Amino acid sequence: MPYHEFECSKCIPERKQHAVTKAPGEDLTSCLPKGYLNTIPGSISERGCAYCGAKHVIGTPMKDVIHLSHGPVGCTYDTWQTKRYISDNGNFQLKYTFASDVREKHIVFGAEKLLKQNILEAFKQFPDIKRMTIYQTCATALIGDDINAIAEEVMEELPDVDIFICNSPGFAGPSQSGGHHKINIAWINQKVGTVEPEITSDYVINYVGEYNIQGDQEVMQDFFKRMGIQVLSTFTGNGRYDDLRAMHKAHLNVLECARSAEYICNELRVRYGIPRLDIDGFGFEPLSQSLRKVAMFFGIEERAEAIIAEETARWKPELDWYKERLKGKKVCLWPGGSKLWHWAHVIEEEMGVKVVSVYTKFGHQGDMEKGIARCGEDALAIDDPNELESLEALENLKPDIIFTGKRPGEVAKKVGVPYLNAHAYHNGPYKGYEGWVRFARDIYNAIYSPIHQLAELDISRDPIPTDKGFATQRMLSDASLPEDIRASTTLRQYSGAYDSVSPLRDKTYPTFESRPAAAE
């Protein structure tokens, strides 16, 4: 077992079992780091808590809901607006965050009256919003406030409102992944099956584990609509509360992020017999295969093939332009859970970028299995790294770029490594054929930014070069390319619009004839 011991963590010997290097010829039985365990004391984890996993990741992307945290104001503030979960209703869920503002006196005397007052005030302030999710935090879980009873009282007083209770205090799991599980199961226990939807197609899906980061959901929904598929609900990006109450009427659950939402898919299969199909919206080939799988389930393969051919012809020359300029560049792939394995192989296959390290802060063994299996030999895999370990890895691996979240990304910039936001994106969406080209463009812009080149110069120590003129990205990226690539009339840079999502909201779609009814 090729365990990797960080110099900075030698004082914490348990950390050695949380990092491995993928050696030649090894299979997954001998090169998996330990994962999804309680954080080792002293390692100063950068993880989020279970409350964060429930509210910030799963709940907040619901667009027509007042998201109220019952606890100190800092809890809701920490989970507000750090991901770009956009929506087509004016981004209500991004503009506002709500907290009952529990303080010391409420910890002593109870905060149930305060909670009810806050609920009524919130509905009064936003009379057009009739749905609410209440998230329990550590403080109110410890004092035992009966949130369910308060919610029932309010729903009796205001018959047109509906309230969902998520009991996922921060200590409910070793990381935010515990909160994913809590809210998945709570939603199906409390709300699924309480609304009967209007079915408008012969082919009906729930799109699960999708959070509409900068429009990802709307891009994928466009493909489904072009195939004549009704997206009954999206769990939970750009999703409507009442649509999610009707999940039991879908014919198929299409699952994107297995780490955050497989729980509700599995329960929908057990309770309602709805099958689950895992897909991947990132990369030309994985997306094409995903559309084919969904189409095959419904027997409409020709519709998927038409979309694949059209989109590939439009965007593949642009992806290849960036691939020629990104070949051989090294990346540390340090995202959340599922992007670890959604991206590990396809980045190298379709963009030429070599993955030299993967890590996850809250992933399970399954995430590591898929991620390590899809990256090449000598890649360093780390579970729950801290800041010092990340800095040491950057110093040893010398990547050209990292894909990670804002906090570790800003640290990387300080040591001269550009980063792209793997959680909320830089200039997304990144799903879909056009989105994948946007991702390649952002990688190119980060690596070849002239500003980044200047940032590597320490003016307090290094001499200022006076023999170099102005440099553009093309001058930096094309210097060693063959002339036929530099002058190609086939390959081209990204030519899409700044906003690729808004036009989809006004788009009209073809009407397909209903399939013949089965004989009696």
Coordinates of C-alpha atoms in Angstrom, one line a residue:
M1 CA 0.0 0.0 0.0
P2 CA 1.7 3.2 -1.1
Y3 CA 0.6 5.5 1.7
H4 CA 1.7 9.1 1.4
E5 CA 2.9 10.7 4.6
F6 CA 2.9 14.5 4.6
E7 CA 5.8 16.2 6.4
C8 CA 3.5 18.6 8.0
S9 CA 1.3 15.8 9.4
K10 CA 4.0 13.5 10.9
C11 CA 2.9 14.6 14.3
I12 CA -0.5 13.1 13.5
P13 CA 0.4 9.5 12.3
E14 CA -3.3 8.6 11.7
R15 CA -3.3 11.0 8.7
K16 CA -0.9 8.7 6.8
Q17 CA -3.8 6.3 6.1
H18 CA -5.8 9.2 4.5
A19 CA -3.5 9.7 1.5
V20 CA -2.2 7.3 -1.1
T21 CA -0.2 7.5 -4.4
K22 CA -1.6 5.4 -7.2
A23 CA 1.3 3.1 -8.1
P24 CA 1.7 1.2 -11.4
G25 CA -0.4 -1.9 -11.6
E26 CA -2.4 -1.4 -8.4
D27 CA -6.1 -2.0 -8.2
L28 CA -8.6 -0.4 -5.9
T29 CA -8.1 -3.0 -3.2
S30 CA -4.7 -1.7 -2.4
C31 CA -4.7 2.0 -3.0
L32 CA -7.8 3.5 -1.3
P33 CA -7.3 6.1 1.4
K34 CA -9.7 5.9 4.4
G35 CA -12.6 8.2 3.9
Y36 CA -15.8 9.6 5.5
L37 CA -14.6 9.2 9.0
N38 CA -14.6 11.6 11.9
T39 CA -12.0 14.3 11.5
I40 CA -8.8 13.4 13.3
P41 CA -8.2 15.9 16.2
G42 CA -5.4 18.3 15.5
S43 CA -5.7 18.1 11.7
I44 CA -7.8 21.3 11.4
S45 CA -10.2 20.0 8.7
E46 CA -11.8 22.4 6.2
R47 CA -15.0 20.3 6.1
G48 CA -18.5 21.7 6.5
C49 CA -21.1 20.4 8.9
A50 CA -24.2 18.3 8.5
Y51 CA -26.4 21.4 8.7
C52 CA -24.4 23.0 5.9
G53 CA -24.8 19.8 3.8
A54 CA -28.6 19.9 4.2
K55 CA -29.3 23.6 3.8
H56 CA -26.4 24.9 1.7
V57 CA -26.1 22.0 -0.7
I58 CA -29.5 20.4 -1.0
G59 CA -32.2 22.7 0.3
T60 CA -31.3 26.2 -0.7
P61 CA -31.5 25.7 -4.5
M62 CA -35.3 25.3 -4.2
K63 CA -36.4 28.6 -5.7
D64 CA -39.9 29.3 -4.3
V65 CA -39.1 28.7 -0.6
I66 CA -38.3 30.7 2.5
H67 CA -35.3 28.9 3.9
L68 CA -35.3 29.6 7.6
S69 CA -32.5 28.4 9.9
H70 CA -33.6 28.0 13.5
G71 CA -30.4 29.0 15.3
P72 CA -27.8 31.7 15.6
V73 CA -27.6 34.1 12.7
G74 CA -24.1 33.0 11.9
C75 CA -25.3 29.6 10.8
T76 CA -27.5 30.9 8.0
Y77 CA -25.0 33.6 7.1
D78 CA -22.3 31.0 6.6
T79 CA -24.5 29.1 4.1
W80 CA -25.8 32.1 2.1
Q81 CA -24.8 32.9 -1.5
T82 CA -21.5 31.0 -1.6
K83 CA -22.8 28.9 -4.6
R84 CA -24.5 30.3 -7.7
Y85 CA -27.7 28.3 -7.5
I86 CA -29.5 30.6 -10.0
S87 CA -33.2 30.3 -10.8
D88 CA -35.7 31.6 -13.3
N89 CA -37.9 33.4 -10.7
G90 CA -35.5 36.3 -10.0
N91 CA -33.1 34.3 -7.8
F92 CA -35.3 34.7 -4.7
Q93 CA -33.4 31.9 -2.9
L94 CA -30.1 33.8 -3.5
K95 CA -31.3 37.2 -2.5
Y96 CA -32.5 36.4 0.9
T97 CA -31.6 34.3 3.9
F98 CA -33.6 33.9 7.1
A99 CA -32.7 33.0 10.7
S100 CA -34.5 33.0 14.0
D101 CA -31.5 34.7 15.5
V102 CA -31.3 32.5 18.6
R103 CA -29.2 34.0 21.4
E104 CA -28.0 33.1 24.9
K105 CA -31.4 33.9 26.6
H106 CA -33.2 31.6 24.2
I107 CA -30.8 28.8 24.9
V108 CA -31.7 29.1 28.6
F109 CA -35.5 29.7 28.3
G110 CA -36.3 28.0 24.9
A111 CA -36.8 29.5 21.5
E112 CA -40.1 28.1 20.3
K113 CA -42.0 31.4 20.7
L114 CA -39.2 33.2 18.9
L115 CA -39.4 30.6 16.0
K116 CA -43.2 31.0 15.6
Q117 CA -42.8 34.8 15.6
N118 CA -40.1 34.5 12.9
I119 CA -42.2 32.2 10.7
L120 CA -45.2 34.5 10.7
E121 CA -43.1 37.6 10.1
A122 CA -41.4 35.9 7.1
F123 CA -44.6 34.9 5.5
K124 CA -46.0 38.4 6.1
Q125 CA -43.0 40.1 4.6
F126 CA -43.2 37.9 1.4
P127 CA -46.9 37.2 0.8
D128 CA -46.2 35.6 -2.6
I129 CA -44.1 32.9 -1.1
K130 CA -46.2 30.2 0.5
R131 CA -43.6 27.5 1.2
M132 CA -40.9 27.3 3.9
T133 CA -38.1 24.9 5.0
I134 CA -37.0 25.2 8.6
Y135 CA -33.4 23.9 9.3
Q136 CA -32.5 22.8 12.8
T137 CA -29.0 23.8 14.0
C138 CA -26.8 22.5 16.8
A139 CA -28.0 25.0 19.4
T140 CA -31.8 24.4 19.0
A141 CA -31.3 20.6 18.7
L142 CA -29.5 20.6 22.0
I143 CA -32.2 22.5 23.9
G144 CA -34.9 20.3 22.3
D145 CA -37.2 22.9 20.6
D146 CA -40.2 21.1 19.1
I147 CA -40.0 22.6 15.6
N148 CA -42.6 20.2 14.2
A149 CA -45.2 21.3 16.6
I150 CA -44.6 25.0 15.9
A151 CA -44.8 24.3 12.1
E152 CA -48.2 22.5 12.6
E153 CA -49.5 25.5 14.6
V154 CA -48.6 27.9 11.8
M155 CA -50.1 25.7 9.1
E156 CA -53.4 25.5 11.0
E157 CA -53.4 29.3 11.3
L158 CA -52.3 29.9 7.7
P159 CA -54.0 27.1 5.7
D160 CA -52.4 28.2 2.3
V161 CA -48.8 27.6 3.5
D162 CA -46.8 24.5 3.7
I163 CA -43.7 23.9 5.8
F164 CA -41.0 21.3 5.6
I165 CA -38.8 20.5 8.6
C166 CA -35.2 19.4 8.2
N167 CA -33.7 18.1 11.5
S168 CA -30.0 18.1 10.5
P169 CA -28.0 19.8 13.2
G170 CA -24.3 20.3 12.5
F171 CA -23.2 17.4 14.7
A172 CA -25.5 14.9 12.8
G173 CA -22.6 13.4 10.8
P174 CA -18.8 13.5 10.3
S175 CA -19.2 16.0 7.5
Q176 CA -21.8 17.8 5.2
S177 CA -22.5 14.4 3.6
G178 CA -24.4 13.4 6.7
G179 CA -26.7 16.3 6.0
H180 CA -27.3 15.2 2.4
H181 CA -28.7 11.9 3.8
K182 CA -30.8 13.6 6.4
I183 CA -32.6 16.0 4.1
N184 CA -33.1 13.3 1.4
I185 CA -34.9 11.0 3.7
A186 CA -36.8 13.7 5.5
W187 CA -38.2 15.0 2.2
I188 CA -39.5 11.6 1.0
N189 CA -40.9 10.9 4.5
Q190 CA -42.7 14.2 4.8
K191 CA -43.6 15.6 1.4
V192 CA -43.4 13.1 -1.5
G193 CA -46.8 11.9 -2.5
T194 CA -48.7 14.9 -1.2
V195 CA -49.4 16.6 -4.6
E196 CA -50.7 15.1 -7.8
P197 CA -49.1 16.6 -10.8
E198 CA -50.2 17.3 -14.4
I199 CA -48.6 14.8 -16.7
T200 CA -48.0 16.3 -20.2
S201 CA -45.7 13.7 -21.8
D202 CA -45.4 10.0 -22.3
Y203 CA -41.9 10.2 -20.9
V204 CA -41.6 11.7 -17.4
I205 CA -38.5 12.0 -15.3
N206 CA -37.2 13.4 -12.0
Y207 CA -33.9 15.0 -12.5
V208 CA -32.1 14.3 -9.2
G209 CA -28.8 15.5 -7.7
E210 CA -28.7 18.7 -9.9
Y211 CA -28.4 22.2 -8.4
N212 CA -28.4 24.5 -11.4
I213 CA -25.0 26.0 -10.7
Q214 CA -24.9 29.0 -13.1
G215 CA -27.6 27.3 -15.2
D216 CA -26.5 23.6 -15.4
Q217 CA -30.0 22.3 -14.8
E218 CA -31.5 24.6 -17.5
V219 CA -29.0 23.4 -20.0
M220 CA -29.7 19.7 -19.3
Q221 CA -33.5 20.4 -19.2
D222 CA -33.2 21.8 -22.7
F223 CA -31.8 18.5 -24.0
F224 CA -34.7 16.5 -22.3
K225 CA -37.3 18.9 -23.7
R226 CA -35.9 18.5 -27.2
M227 CA -36.4 14.8 -26.8
G228 CA -40.0 15.3 -25.7
I229 CA -39.3 14.3 -22.0
Q230 CA -41.2 16.1 -19.2
V231 CA -39.0 17.0 -16.3
L232 CA -41.5 16.6 -13.5
S233 CA -39.2 17.9 -10.8
T234 CA -35.6 18.8 -10.2
F235 CA -34.0 17.8 -6.9
T236 CA -33.3 20.6 -6.1
G237 CA -31.8 23.3 -8.4
N238 CA -34.3 25.7 -9.9
G239 CA -36.9 23.3 -8.4
R240 CA -40.4 24.1 -7.2
Y241 CA -41.4 22.9 -3.8
D242 CA -44.8 21.5 -5.0
D243 CA -43.2 19.8 -8.0
L244 CA -40.9 18.0 -5.6
R245 CA -43.9 16.8 -3.6
A246 CA -45.0 15.0 -6.8
M247 CA -41.9 13.0 -7.4
H248 CA -43.8 9.8 -7.0
K249 CA -45.4 10.1 -10.5
A250 CA -42.2 10.0 -12.6
H251 CA -41.4 7.1 -14.8
L252 CA -37.6 7.4 -14.2
N253 CA -35.2 9.0 -11.8
V254 CA -32.2 10.5 -13.7
L255 CA -29.4 10.9 -11.1
E256 CA -26.5 13.2 -11.6
C257 CA -24.8 13.7 -8.3
A258 CA -24.9 10.3 -6.6
R259 CA -23.1 11.4 -3.5
S260 CA -25.7 14.0 -2.5
A261 CA -29.0 12.5 -3.8
E262 CA -28.8 8.7 -4.3
Y263 CA -30.7 8.3 -1.1
I264 CA -33.9 9.7 -2.3
C265 CA -33.6 7.8 -5.6
N266 CA -33.2 4.5 -3.8
E267 CA -36.2 5.2 -1.6
L268 CA -38.3 6.2 -4.6
R269 CA -37.4 2.9 -6.1
V270 CA -38.3 1.0 -3.0
R271 CA -41.6 2.8 -2.2
Y272 CA -42.9 3.7 -5.7
G273 CA -41.0 1.3 -8.0
I274 CA -39.4 4.1 -10.0
P275 CA -36.1 2.9 -11.5
R276 CA -32.8 4.9 -11.2
L277 CA -30.5 5.8 -14.1
D278 CA -27.1 7.5 -13.3
I279 CA -25.9 10.0 -15.9
D280 CA -23.1 12.5 -16.4
G281 CA -23.6 16.0 -17.9
F282 CA -19.9 16.8 -18.1
G283 CA -17.8 16.2 -21.3
F284 CA -18.9 15.4 -24.8
E285 CA -18.6 11.6 -24.6
P286 CA -20.1 11.1 -21.1
L287 CA -23.0 13.4 -21.9
S288 CA -23.6 11.7 -25.3
Q289 CA -23.7 8.3 -23.6
S290 CA -26.0 9.7 -20.9
L291 CA -28.5 11.1 -23.4
R292 CA -28.5 7.8 -25.2
K293 CA -29.2 5.9 -22.0
V294 CA -32.2 8.0 -21.1
A295 CA -33.5 7.8 -24.7
M296 CA -33.0 4.1 -24.8
F297 CA -35.1 3.7 -21.6
F298 CA -38.0 5.3 -23.4
G299 CA -37.4 3.9 -26.8
I300 CA -36.7 7.3 -28.5
E301 CA -33.0 6.8 -29.4
E302 CA -33.3 8.7 -32.7
R303 CA -34.2 11.9 -30.9
A304 CA -31.0 11.7 -28.7
E305 CA -28.8 11.0 -31.7
A306 CA -30.1 14.0 -33.5
I307 CA -29.2 16.3 -30.6
I308 CA -25.8 14.6 -30.2
A309 CA -24.9 15.1 -33.8
E310 CA -26.1 18.7 -33.9
E311 CA -24.3 19.7 -30.7
T312 CA -21.0 17.9 -31.5
A313 CA -20.8 19.5 -34.9
R314 CA -21.4 22.9 -33.4
W315 CA -19.0 22.8 -30.4
K316 CA -16.3 20.1 -31.0
P317 CA -14.0 22.3 -33.1
E318 CA -14.0 24.8 -30.3
L319 CA -13.2 22.2 -27.7
D320 CA -10.3 20.9 -29.9
W321 CA -8.9 24.4 -30.2
Y322 CA -8.4 24.5 -26.4
K323 CA -7.2 20.9 -26.2
E324 CA -4.3 21.7 -28.5
R325 CA -3.2 24.4 -26.1
L326 CA -3.9 22.5 -22.8
K327 CA -2.2 19.2 -23.6
G328 CA 0.2 18.2 -20.9
K329 CA -0.9 20.8 -18.4
K330 CA -1.2 19.4 -14.8
V331 CA -4.2 19.9 -12.6
C332 CA -5.0 19.1 -8.9
L333 CA -8.6 18.0 -9.0
W334 CA -9.8 19.1 -5.5
P335 CA -13.6 19.5 -5.7
G336 CA -16.4 18.3 -3.5
G337 CA -17.7 14.8 -4.0
S338 CA -19.0 13.7 -7.4
K339 CA -16.9 16.0 -9.6
L340 CA -13.9 14.0 -8.3
W341 CA -15.0 11.2 -10.6
H342 CA -17.2 13.1 -13.1
W343 CA -14.1 15.0 -14.2
A344 CA -11.1 12.8 -13.5
H345 CA -11.0 10.9 -16.8
V346 CA -12.7 13.2 -19.2
I347 CA -10.5 16.2 -18.5
E348 CA -7.5 14.3 -19.8
E349 CA -9.3 12.5 -22.6
E350 CA -11.1 15.6 -24.0
M351 CA -8.8 18.4 -23.0
G352 CA -5.4 16.8 -22.6
V353 CA -5.0 18.0 -19.0
K354 CA -3.3 15.5 -16.7
V355 CA -4.8 14.9 -13.3
V356 CA -1.9 14.7 -10.8
S357 CA -4.0 14.7 -7.6
V358 CA -7.6 14.1 -6.4
Y359 CA -9.1 14.9 -3.1
T360 CA -12.4 15.1 -1.3
K361 CA -13.3 16.7 2.0
F362 CA -16.5 14.7 2.6
G363 CA -16.6 11.9 0.0
H364 CA -17.2 8.3 0.8
Q365 CA -15.2 5.2 -0.2
G366 CA -17.3 5.0 -3.4
D367 CA -16.2 8.5 -4.5
M368 CA -12.5 7.6 -4.0
E369 CA -12.9 4.3 -5.8
K370 CA -14.4 5.9 -8.9
G371 CA -12.0 8.9 -8.8
I372 CA -8.8 6.9 -8.3
A373 CA -9.9 4.4 -11.0
R374 CA -10.3 7.2 -13.5
C375 CA -7.1 9.0 -13.0
G376 CA -3.6 7.9 -14.1
E377 CA -0.7 6.4 -12.3
D378 CA 1.3 8.5 -9.8
A379 CA -1.8 10.5 -8.9
L380 CA -2.0 11.5 -5.2
A381 CA -5.4 10.9 -3.6
I382 CA -6.1 12.6 -0.3
D383 CA -9.1 12.4 2.0
D384 CA -10.1 15.4 4.1
P385 CA -6.9 17.4 3.6
N386 CA -6.1 20.5 5.7
E387 CA -4.5 23.7 4.5
L388 CA -0.9 22.7 5.3
E389 CA -1.2 19.4 3.5
S390 CA -2.7 21.2 0.5
L391 CA 0.2 23.6 0.4
E392 CA 2.7 20.8 0.7
A393 CA 1.0 18.9 -2.2
L394 CA 1.1 22.0 -4.4
E395 CA 4.8 22.5 -3.7
N396 CA 5.6 18.8 -4.6
L397 CA 3.3 18.3 -7.5
K398 CA 3.8 21.8 -9.1
P399 CA 0.4 21.8 -11.0
D400 CA -0.4 24.4 -13.6
I401 CA -3.9 24.9 -12.1
I402 CA -6.2 23.5 -9.5
F403 CA -10.0 23.0 -9.5
T404 CA -11.4 23.5 -6.0
G405 CA -13.5 25.7 -3.8
K406 CA -13.0 29.4 -2.9
R407 CA -11.1 29.0 0.4
P408 CA -8.4 26.5 -0.8
G409 CA -8.4 28.3 -4.2
E410 CA -7.4 31.6 -2.7
V411 CA -4.6 29.9 -0.7
A412 CA -3.3 28.4 -4.0
K413 CA -3.2 31.8 -5.7
K414 CA -0.9 33.0 -2.9
V415 CA 1.7 30.4 -3.9
G416 CA 1.4 31.2 -7.6
V417 CA -1.1 28.5 -8.7
P418 CA -4.2 29.7 -10.5
Y419 CA -7.5 28.0 -9.7
L420 CA -11.0 27.5 -11.0
N421 CA -14.0 27.3 -8.7
A422 CA -15.1 23.7 -8.9
H423 CA -18.1 24.3 -6.7
A424 CA -19.7 27.5 -8.1
Y425 CA -17.8 27.9 -11.3
H426 CA -16.1 30.9 -12.7
N427 CA -18.0 31.6 -16.0
G428 CA -20.4 28.6 -16.2
P429 CA -22.5 26.7 -16.9
Y430 CA -20.1 23.9 -17.4
K431 CA -22.6 21.1 -18.2
G432 CA -23.7 20.4 -21.8
Y433 CA -21.6 20.6 -24.9
E434 CA -21.3 24.4 -24.9
G435 CA -20.7 24.3 -21.2
W436 CA -17.8 22.0 -21.5
V437 CA -16.2 24.4 -24.0
R438 CA -16.8 27.2 -21.5
F439 CA -14.9 25.1 -18.9
A440 CA -12.0 24.6 -21.3
R441 CA -12.0 28.4 -22.0
D442 CA -11.8 29.2 -18.3
I443 CA -8.9 26.7 -17.9
Y444 CA -7.1 28.3 -20.8
N445 CA -7.7 31.8 -19.5
A446 CA -6.5 30.9 -16.0
I447 CA -3.3 29.2 -17.1
Y448 CA -2.3 31.6 -19.8
S449 CA -3.3 34.9 -18.1
P450 CA -0.6 37.5 -18.5
I451 CA -1.6 38.8 -15.2
H452 CA -0.8 35.4 -13.7
Q453 CA 2.6 35.5 -15.3
L454 CA 3.3 38.9 -13.7
A455 CA 2.0 37.6 -10.3
E456 CA 4.8 35.1 -10.1
L457 CA 7.3 38.0 -10.0
D458 CA 8.3 39.0 -6.5
I459 CA 9.2 42.7 -6.9
S460 CA 10.8 42.8 -3.4
R461 CA 13.3 40.1 -4.4
D462 CA 13.4 39.5 -8.2
P463 CA 14.9 41.9 -10.7
I464 CA 12.3 43.6 -13.0
P465 CA 12.8 42.3 -16.6
T466 CA 13.2 45.1 -19.1
D467 CA 13.8 43.1 -22.2
K468 CA 10.3 41.7 -22.5
G469 CA 7.4 43.4 -24.3
F470 CA 3.7 43.0 -23.9
A471 CA 2.5 39.4 -24.0
T472 CA -1.0 38.2 -24.8
Q473 CA -2.6 34.8 -24.0
R474 CA -2.2 33.7 -27.6
M475 CA 1.5 34.6 -27.6
L476 CA 2.0 32.5 -24.4
S477 CA -0.1 29.5 -25.5
D478 CA 0.9 29.3 -29.2
A479 CA 4.6 29.8 -28.9
S480 CA 5.4 26.0 -29.2
L481 CA 2.5 24.9 -31.4
P482 CA 3.0 23.7 -35.0
E483 CA 2.1 26.2 -37.6
D484 CA -0.8 24.1 -39.0
I485 CA -2.5 24.2 -35.5
R486 CA -1.9 28.0 -35.0
A487 CA -3.3 28.8 -38.4
S488 CA -6.1 26.2 -38.5
T489 CA -9.3 27.4 -40.1
T490 CA -11.3 24.5 -38.6
L491 CA -10.4 25.0 -34.9
R492 CA -11.7 28.1 -33.3
Q493 CA -12.0 29.7 -29.8
Y494 CA -15.3 29.8 -27.9
S495 CA -17.9 31.7 -29.8
G496 CA -20.9 31.5 -27.6
A497 CA -22.7 34.4 -25.8
Y498 CA -21.8 35.7 -22.4
D499 CA -25.2 34.5 -21.1
S500 CA -26.0 31.1 -22.6
V501 CA -28.9 30.4 -20.1
S502 CA -31.5 33.1 -20.4
P503 CA -32.4 32.4 -24.0
L504 CA -33.4 28.9 -23.0
R505 CA -36.2 30.2 -20.8
D506 CA -38.1 31.6 -23.8
K507 CA -37.3 28.7 -26.1
T508 CA -40.2 26.8 -27.8
Y509 CA -40.0 23.0 -28.2
P510 CA -41.4 20.5 -30.8
T511 CA -44.6 18.7 -30.1
F512 CA -44.4 14.9 -30.4
E513 CA -47.3 12.6 -31.0
S514 CA -48.3 10.5 -28.0
R515 CA -47.4 6.8 -28.3
P516 CA -50.4 4.5 -28.9
A517 CA -52.2 3.2 -25.9
A518 CA -51.5 -0.4 -25.0
A519 CA -54.2 -2.9 -26.0
E520 CA -56.6 -4.0 -23.4

